[in-house]
Tab-separated table of C-alpha atoms in Angstrom:
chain	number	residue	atom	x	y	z
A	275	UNK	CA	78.213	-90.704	36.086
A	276	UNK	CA	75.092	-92.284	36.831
A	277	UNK	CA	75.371	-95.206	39.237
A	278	UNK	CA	72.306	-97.240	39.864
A	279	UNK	CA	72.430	-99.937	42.556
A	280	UNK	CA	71.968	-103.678	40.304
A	281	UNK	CA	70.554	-107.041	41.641
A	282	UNK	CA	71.968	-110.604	40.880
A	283	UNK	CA	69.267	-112.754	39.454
A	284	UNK	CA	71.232	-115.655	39.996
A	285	UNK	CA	72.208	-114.974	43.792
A	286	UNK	CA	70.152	-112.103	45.014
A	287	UNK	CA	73.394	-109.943	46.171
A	288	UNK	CA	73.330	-106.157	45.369
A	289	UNK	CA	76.406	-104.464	43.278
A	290	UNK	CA	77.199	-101.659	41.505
A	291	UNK	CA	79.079	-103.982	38.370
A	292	UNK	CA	77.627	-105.175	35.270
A	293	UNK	CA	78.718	-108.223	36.175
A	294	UNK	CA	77.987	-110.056	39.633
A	295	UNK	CA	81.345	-110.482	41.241
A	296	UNK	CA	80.262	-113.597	43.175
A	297	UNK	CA	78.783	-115.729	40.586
A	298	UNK	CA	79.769	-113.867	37.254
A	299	UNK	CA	75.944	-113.579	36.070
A	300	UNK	CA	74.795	-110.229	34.818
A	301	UNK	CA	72.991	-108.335	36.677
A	302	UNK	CA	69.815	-106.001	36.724
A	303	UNK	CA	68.763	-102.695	37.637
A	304	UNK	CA	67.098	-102.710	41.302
A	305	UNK	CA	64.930	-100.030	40.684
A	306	UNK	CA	61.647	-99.756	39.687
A	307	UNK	CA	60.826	-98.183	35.873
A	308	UNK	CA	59.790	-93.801	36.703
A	309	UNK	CA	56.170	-93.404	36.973
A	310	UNK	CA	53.862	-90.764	35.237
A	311	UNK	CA	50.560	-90.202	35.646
A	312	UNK	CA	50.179	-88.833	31.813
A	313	UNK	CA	51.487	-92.146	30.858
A	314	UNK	CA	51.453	-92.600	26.903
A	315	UNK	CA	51.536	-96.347	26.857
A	316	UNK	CA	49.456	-97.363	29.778
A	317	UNK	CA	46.175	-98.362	28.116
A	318	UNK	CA	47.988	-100.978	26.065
A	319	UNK	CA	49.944	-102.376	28.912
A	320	UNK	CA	46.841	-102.321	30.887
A	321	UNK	CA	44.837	-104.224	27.974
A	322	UNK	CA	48.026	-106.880	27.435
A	323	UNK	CA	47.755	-107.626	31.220
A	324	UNK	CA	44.178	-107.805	30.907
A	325	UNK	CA	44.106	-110.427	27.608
A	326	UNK	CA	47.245	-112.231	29.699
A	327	UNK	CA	45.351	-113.098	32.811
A	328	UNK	CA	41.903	-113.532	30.986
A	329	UNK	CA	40.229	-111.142	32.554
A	330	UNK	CA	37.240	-109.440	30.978
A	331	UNK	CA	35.845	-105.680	31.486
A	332	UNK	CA	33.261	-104.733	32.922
A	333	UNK	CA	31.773	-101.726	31.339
């Protein structure tokens, strides 16, 4: 089984339920997505934050 420590949105307490037992909200992994520096995908999520924020490239 793989077990991965979740976070209420709702009321910030830490659980290892689908479900927050306090406040009945779901809840969402507390861990951060794996990193890799050959990542496929990172020059489009790079460019989407880019045209998000407005900021332009300097080349």
């Amino acid at each position: 089984m793989n077990f991965r420590i979740r976070k209420c949105p709702n009321c910030g307490r830490y659980t290892l339920k689908e479900i927050c037992p306090v406040c009945g909200t779901k809840t969402k992994v507390a861990h951060p997505p794996r990193f890799s520096p050959e990542d496929p995908y990172g020059e489009y999520r790079r460019r989407l934050k880019r045209e998000l924020l407005g900021i332009t490239r300097r080349e």
